[in-house]
Short mmCIF file of C-alpha atoms and ligand atoms in Angstrom, two decimals:
data_model
loop_
_atom_site.label_atom_id
_atom_site.label_comp_id
_atom_site.label_asym_id
_atom_site.label_seq_id
_atom_site.Cartn_x
_atom_site.Cartn_y
_atom_site.Cartn_z
CA MET A 1 5.14 -10.62 -9.35
CA LEU A 2 4.97 -6.84 -10.28
CA LYS A 3 7.22 -5.23 -12.77
CA LEU A 4 7.44 -1.59 -13.87
CA SER A 5 9.67 -1.05 -16.75
CA ASN A 6 10.60 2.54 -17.87
CA VAL A 7 7.39 4.35 -16.16
CA THR A 8 6.91 8.00 -16.49
CA LYS A 9 4.36 10.17 -15.41
CA ARG A 10 4.03 13.87 -16.39
CA PHE A 11 1.50 16.44 -14.88
CA GLY A 12 1.86 19.26 -17.39
CA ALA A 13 5.56 19.99 -17.12
CA LEU A 14 6.04 18.26 -14.08
CA ILE A 15 7.74 14.79 -14.14
CA ALA A 16 6.24 12.99 -11.09
CA VAL A 17 7.71 9.76 -12.00
CA ASN A 18 10.58 9.70 -14.19
CA ASP A 19 11.65 6.63 -16.11
CA LEU A 20 11.30 4.25 -13.12
CA SER A 21 11.77 0.62 -13.10
CA LEU A 22 11.22 -1.80 -10.35
CA GLU A 23 10.58 -5.47 -9.56
CA VAL A 24 8.56 -6.93 -6.55
CA GLU A 25 8.90 -10.54 -5.94
CA LYS A 26 6.14 -12.68 -4.57
CA GLY A 27 5.80 -13.19 -1.07
CA LYS A 28 8.20 -10.43 -0.06
CA ILE A 29 7.77 -7.02 1.58
CA TYR A 30 9.23 -4.19 -0.55
CA GLY A 31 9.56 -0.64 0.81
CA ILE A 32 9.65 2.61 -0.79
CA ALA A 33 10.75 5.94 0.60
CA GLY A 34 11.70 9.45 -0.29
CA PRO A 35 11.17 13.22 0.49
CA ASN A 36 7.58 14.64 0.09
CA GLY A 37 6.65 15.16 -3.59
CA ALA A 38 9.14 12.54 -4.55
CA GLY A 39 6.48 10.61 -6.49
CA LYS A 40 5.76 7.71 -4.10
CA SER A 41 1.79 7.96 -4.02
CA THR A 42 1.87 8.63 -7.72
CA ILE A 43 3.67 5.33 -8.28
CA TYR A 44 0.43 3.62 -6.40
CA ASN A 45 -1.93 5.83 -8.56
CA LEU A 46 -0.30 4.38 -11.61
CA ILE A 47 -0.18 0.75 -10.64
CA SER A 48 -4.06 1.00 -9.57
CA GLY A 49 -4.88 2.29 -12.90
CA PHE A 50 -5.98 6.06 -11.75
CA TYR A 51 -3.88 7.69 -14.65
CA ASN A 52 -2.50 7.06 -18.07
CA TYR A 53 1.42 6.92 -18.11
CA GLU A 54 4.43 6.14 -20.56
CA GLY A 55 6.08 2.73 -20.08
CA LYS A 56 4.89 -0.77 -18.95
CA ILE A 57 3.29 -2.15 -15.89
CA GLU A 58 3.15 -6.19 -15.50
CA PHE A 59 1.63 -8.09 -12.93
CA ASN A 60 2.22 -11.90 -12.92
CA GLY A 61 3.61 -11.71 -16.34
CA LYS A 62 0.66 -9.82 -17.94
CA SER A 63 0.44 -6.25 -18.85
CA ILE A 64 -2.09 -4.00 -16.72
CA SER A 65 -1.32 -0.90 -18.43
CA ASN A 66 -4.45 0.66 -19.78
CA LEU A 67 -6.63 -1.41 -17.48
CA HIS A 68 -9.33 0.58 -15.15
CA PRO A 69 -8.98 0.45 -11.38
CA TYR A 70 -11.83 -2.21 -10.90
CA GLN A 71 -9.95 -4.36 -13.31
CA ILE A 72 -6.84 -4.16 -11.58
CA VAL A 73 -8.57 -4.90 -8.14
CA LYS A 74 -10.06 -8.12 -9.78
CA ARG A 75 -6.28 -9.13 -10.99
CA GLY A 76 -5.58 -8.93 -7.12
CA ILE A 77 -4.10 -5.53 -6.43
CA SER A 78 -5.61 -3.48 -3.66
CA ARG A 79 -4.00 -0.51 -1.75
CA THR A 80 -4.97 1.91 1.39
CA PHE A 81 -4.54 5.75 0.86
CA GLN A 82 -2.32 8.29 2.84
CA ILE A 83 -5.27 9.90 4.47
CA PRO A 84 -7.87 7.06 5.42
CA GLN A 85 -11.08 7.37 3.54
CA THR A 86 -14.23 5.85 5.06
CA PHE A 87 -17.96 5.87 4.43
CA PRO A 88 -18.49 7.86 7.92
CA SER A 89 -22.32 6.63 8.32
CA LEU A 90 -21.75 2.97 7.56
CA SER A 91 -21.02 0.39 10.13
CA VAL A 92 -17.52 -1.19 10.29
CA GLU A 93 -18.94 -4.41 8.92
CA ASP A 94 -20.85 -2.94 5.94
CA SER A 95 -17.74 -1.10 5.09
CA ILE A 96 -15.78 -4.11 4.94
CA ASP A 97 -18.51 -5.94 3.08
CA ILE A 98 -18.19 -3.64 0.35
CA GLY A 99 -14.70 -4.49 -0.33
CA ASN A 100 -15.64 -8.30 -0.10
CA ARG A 101 -18.55 -7.88 -2.68
CA PHE A 102 -16.34 -5.82 -4.86
CA GLY A 103 -13.58 -8.29 -4.97
CA ASN A 104 -15.52 -11.51 -4.82
CA THR A 105 -18.99 -11.14 -6.95
CA ARG A 106 -18.67 -14.73 -8.11
CA ARG A 107 -17.64 -16.42 -4.65
CA TYR A 108 -19.15 -14.03 -2.26
CA ARG A 109 -18.66 -15.21 1.28
CA ARG A 110 -20.42 -13.44 4.27
CA LYS A 111 -18.14 -15.30 6.68
CA LYS A 112 -15.22 -13.61 5.25
CA VAL A 113 -16.27 -10.42 6.70
CA ASP A 114 -16.29 -11.73 10.04
CA GLU A 115 -12.71 -13.30 9.61
CA ILE A 116 -11.41 -9.96 8.28
CA ILE A 117 -13.40 -8.12 11.21
CA ASN A 118 -11.10 -10.48 13.76
CA PHE A 119 -8.00 -10.37 11.67
CA VAL A 120 -7.60 -6.47 11.89
CA GLY A 121 -8.69 -6.30 15.41
CA LEU A 122 -12.03 -4.49 15.23
CA HIS A 123 -14.51 -7.18 16.39
CA ASN A 124 -15.48 -4.80 19.44
CA GLU A 125 -16.44 -2.11 17.05
CA ARG A 126 -17.99 -4.21 14.19
CA LYS A 127 -21.51 -2.06 14.65
CA HIS A 128 -19.86 1.37 15.20
CA LYS A 129 -20.23 3.79 12.53
CA THR A 130 -16.92 4.20 10.88
CA GLY A 131 -16.95 8.13 11.40
CA THR A 132 -16.96 7.36 15.11
CA LEU A 133 -13.63 5.27 15.04
CA ASP A 134 -10.29 6.85 15.94
CA LEU A 135 -7.30 7.16 13.62
CA LEU A 136 -6.16 3.64 14.30
CA GLY A 137 -9.45 2.13 13.85
CA LYS A 138 -9.97 3.97 10.58
CA LYS A 139 -6.62 2.77 9.40
CA LYS A 140 -7.43 -0.96 10.36
CA LEU A 141 -10.90 -0.48 8.67
CA MET A 142 -9.24 0.78 5.49
CA ILE A 143 -6.80 -2.03 5.52
CA GLY A 144 -9.55 -4.66 6.21
CA ALA A 145 -11.70 -3.36 3.37
CA ALA A 146 -8.90 -3.55 0.89
CA LEU A 147 -8.09 -7.04 2.36
CA ALA A 148 -11.64 -7.94 1.66
CA THR A 149 -11.21 -7.62 -2.08
CA GLY A 150 -8.76 -10.60 -1.70
CA PRO A 151 -5.56 -9.10 -2.94
CA LYS A 152 -2.41 -11.16 -3.87
CA LEU A 153 -0.55 -7.56 -3.76
CA PHE A 154 -1.34 -5.18 -1.12
CA MET A 155 0.24 -1.51 -1.38
CA LEU A 156 0.11 0.81 1.90
CA ASP A 157 0.66 4.43 1.47
CA GLU A 158 2.37 5.88 4.74
CA PRO A 159 0.21 3.62 7.09
CA MET A 160 2.06 5.02 10.17
CA ALA A 161 1.59 8.60 9.68
CA GLY A 162 0.14 10.30 12.66
CA SER A 163 0.44 7.37 14.75
CA ASN A 164 2.20 7.01 18.27
CA ALA A 165 4.88 4.41 19.14
CA HIS A 166 2.51 1.92 20.58
CA GLU A 167 -0.02 2.11 17.38
CA ILE A 168 3.13 1.97 15.08
CA LYS A 169 4.03 -1.60 16.96
CA ASP A 170 0.32 -2.50 16.51
CA LEU A 171 0.29 -1.80 12.97
CA MET A 172 3.56 -3.30 11.97
CA LYS A 173 2.47 -6.55 13.64
CA LEU A 174 -0.58 -6.26 11.35
CA ILE A 175 1.44 -5.75 8.26
CA GLN A 176 3.77 -8.92 9.05
CA LYS A 177 0.68 -11.08 9.85
CA ILE A 178 -0.96 -10.17 6.46
CA ASN A 179 2.37 -11.02 4.82
CA ILE A 180 3.01 -14.41 6.74
CA GLU A 181 -0.25 -15.57 7.64
CA LEU A 182 -2.24 -14.71 4.61
CA GLY A 183 0.75 -15.02 2.10
CA ILE A 184 0.14 -11.44 0.60
CA THR A 185 2.87 -9.65 -0.99
CA ILE A 186 3.18 -6.23 0.29
CA ILE A 187 4.55 -2.66 -0.73
CA ILE A 188 4.93 -0.03 1.84
CA ILE A 189 5.69 3.68 1.29
CA GLU A 190 6.70 4.90 4.75
CA HIS A 191 8.74 7.90 6.24
CA PHE A 192 10.03 5.97 9.40
CA MET A 193 12.99 4.25 8.30
CA LYS A 194 12.96 1.92 11.37
CA VAL A 195 9.74 0.74 10.31
CA LEU A 196 11.38 -0.03 6.72
CA THR A 197 14.32 -1.64 7.93
CA GLU A 198 12.49 -3.93 10.19
CA LEU A 199 9.89 -5.13 7.92
CA THR A 200 11.30 -4.96 4.31
CA GLU A 201 13.66 -7.19 2.30
CA THR A 202 14.21 -4.38 -0.51
CA LEU A 203 14.05 -0.86 -0.09
CA LEU A 204 13.84 1.54 -3.12
CA ILE A 205 14.63 5.33 -2.50
CA ILE A 206 13.27 7.98 -4.89
CA GLU A 207 13.70 11.69 -5.23
CA THR A 208 11.99 13.82 -7.86
CA GLY A 209 10.61 10.58 -9.50
CA SER A 210 13.83 8.98 -10.17
CA GLU A 211 15.67 6.02 -8.27
CA ILE A 212 18.45 7.08 -5.81
CA CYS A 213 19.24 3.45 -4.79
CA CYS A 214 17.54 0.23 -4.34
CA GLY A 215 18.68 -2.92 -2.28
CA ASN A 216 18.67 -4.40 1.17
CA PRO A 217 17.63 -1.67 3.84
CA SER A 218 21.01 -1.92 5.68
CA GLU A 219 22.85 -0.98 2.40
CA VAL A 220 20.43 1.44 1.21
CA THR A 221 20.38 3.38 4.54
CA SER A 222 24.11 3.59 4.70
CA ASN A 223 24.45 4.90 0.87
CA PRO A 224 26.01 8.58 1.20
CA GLU A 225 23.43 9.86 -1.58
CA VAL A 226 20.51 8.50 0.40
CA ILE A 227 21.84 10.12 3.91
CA GLU A 228 22.33 13.33 1.88
CA CYS A 229 19.00 13.51 -0.10
CA TYR A 230 16.59 11.83 2.36
CA LEU A 231 18.06 11.33 5.86
CA GLY A 232 19.68 14.97 5.73
CA THR A 233 23.25 15.77 6.49
CA ASP A 234 22.60 16.14 10.28
CA HIS A 235 21.51 12.45 10.48
CA ASP A 236 24.01 10.69 12.59
N1 ADP B 1 -2.91 14.75 -9.97
C1 ADP B 1 -1.82 15.48 -9.99
N2 ADP B 1 -1.96 16.67 -10.74
C2 ADP B 1 -0.75 17.51 -10.73
N3 ADP B 1 0.35 17.24 -10.04
C3 ADP B 1 0.16 16.20 -9.10
C4 ADP B 1 -0.94 15.20 -9.08
N4 ADP B 1 -0.60 14.00 -8.31
C5 ADP B 1 0.66 14.17 -7.84
N5 ADP B 1 1.15 15.66 -8.39
C6 ADP B 1 2.47 16.09 -7.99
O1 ADP B 1 3.49 14.96 -8.29
C7 ADP B 1 4.53 15.14 -7.55
C8 ADP B 1 4.62 13.81 -6.69
O2 ADP B 1 3.59 13.59 -5.89
P1 ADP B 1 3.44 12.55 -4.81
O3 ADP B 1 3.30 10.99 -5.77
O4 ADP B 1 2.01 12.60 -4.17
O5 ADP B 1 4.55 12.65 -3.83
P2 ADP B 1 4.67 11.70 -2.42
O6 ADP B 1 3.79 10.70 -2.53
O7 ADP B 1 6.21 11.10 -2.60
O8 ADP B 1 4.99 12.71 -1.46
C9 ADP B 1 4.16 16.27 -6.54
O9 ADP B 1 4.88 17.54 -6.96
C10 ADP B 1 2.75 16.46 -6.72
O10 ADP B 1 2.57 17.79 -6.45
MG1 MG B 2 2.44 10.54 -1.05
#
């Protein structure tokens, strides 16, 4: 469904993504992990059309390189951000409606906002200003607004950051529901290995913009190079 071929992104002298290739299969959950500064969020920024880059990115067999972010959303790719971004003075339902209008100008459906509010579990807060939501609420809102654009591929950037064990369980269930019930292909960047091994079928580990290894989570997490670079030598 999504294919990156020899993608490189330079910020001046810094190579944030270095000759990276990857392929995400339709219907799957694909995980990305690596130390801070490895280039994970930059990969999303390239796929989303925020920056120019070297190499090629294709979605459903067609190039999406050089498209603007709004065009990429219309092709069916949406994403969340590491730090929840909301419009604090808008209500939950109006915020989700922005995604709905943005993605579906031709087949706009107000009913879809209700479906999404229920799906992410914000029905009790629908009239609340988004600025009053707690962190979990903001995360659900950001996920809902992104889902309202009608994605085929949904990319989450460290969705568990700052969450407690109970909230992590809640978000994992939501991510699985998006994949299974809505049939949406998912990429997830995450630090918690347990989350990745439980959710994903393929896991890519990167360091300083380059692939360290890629495969099924149990193979990847037992790879000595991954243990050394990412999990640390004192990981048992
Ligand atoms: N817009 C930018 N301008 C300059 N450097 C950037 C920019 N975005 C990211 N970087 C740098 O690229 C590297 C990778 O960053 P990032 O993709 O955010 O890492 P990660 O998400 O894996 O923690 C870091 O060294 C970061 O400082
Ligand atoms: Mg990041």
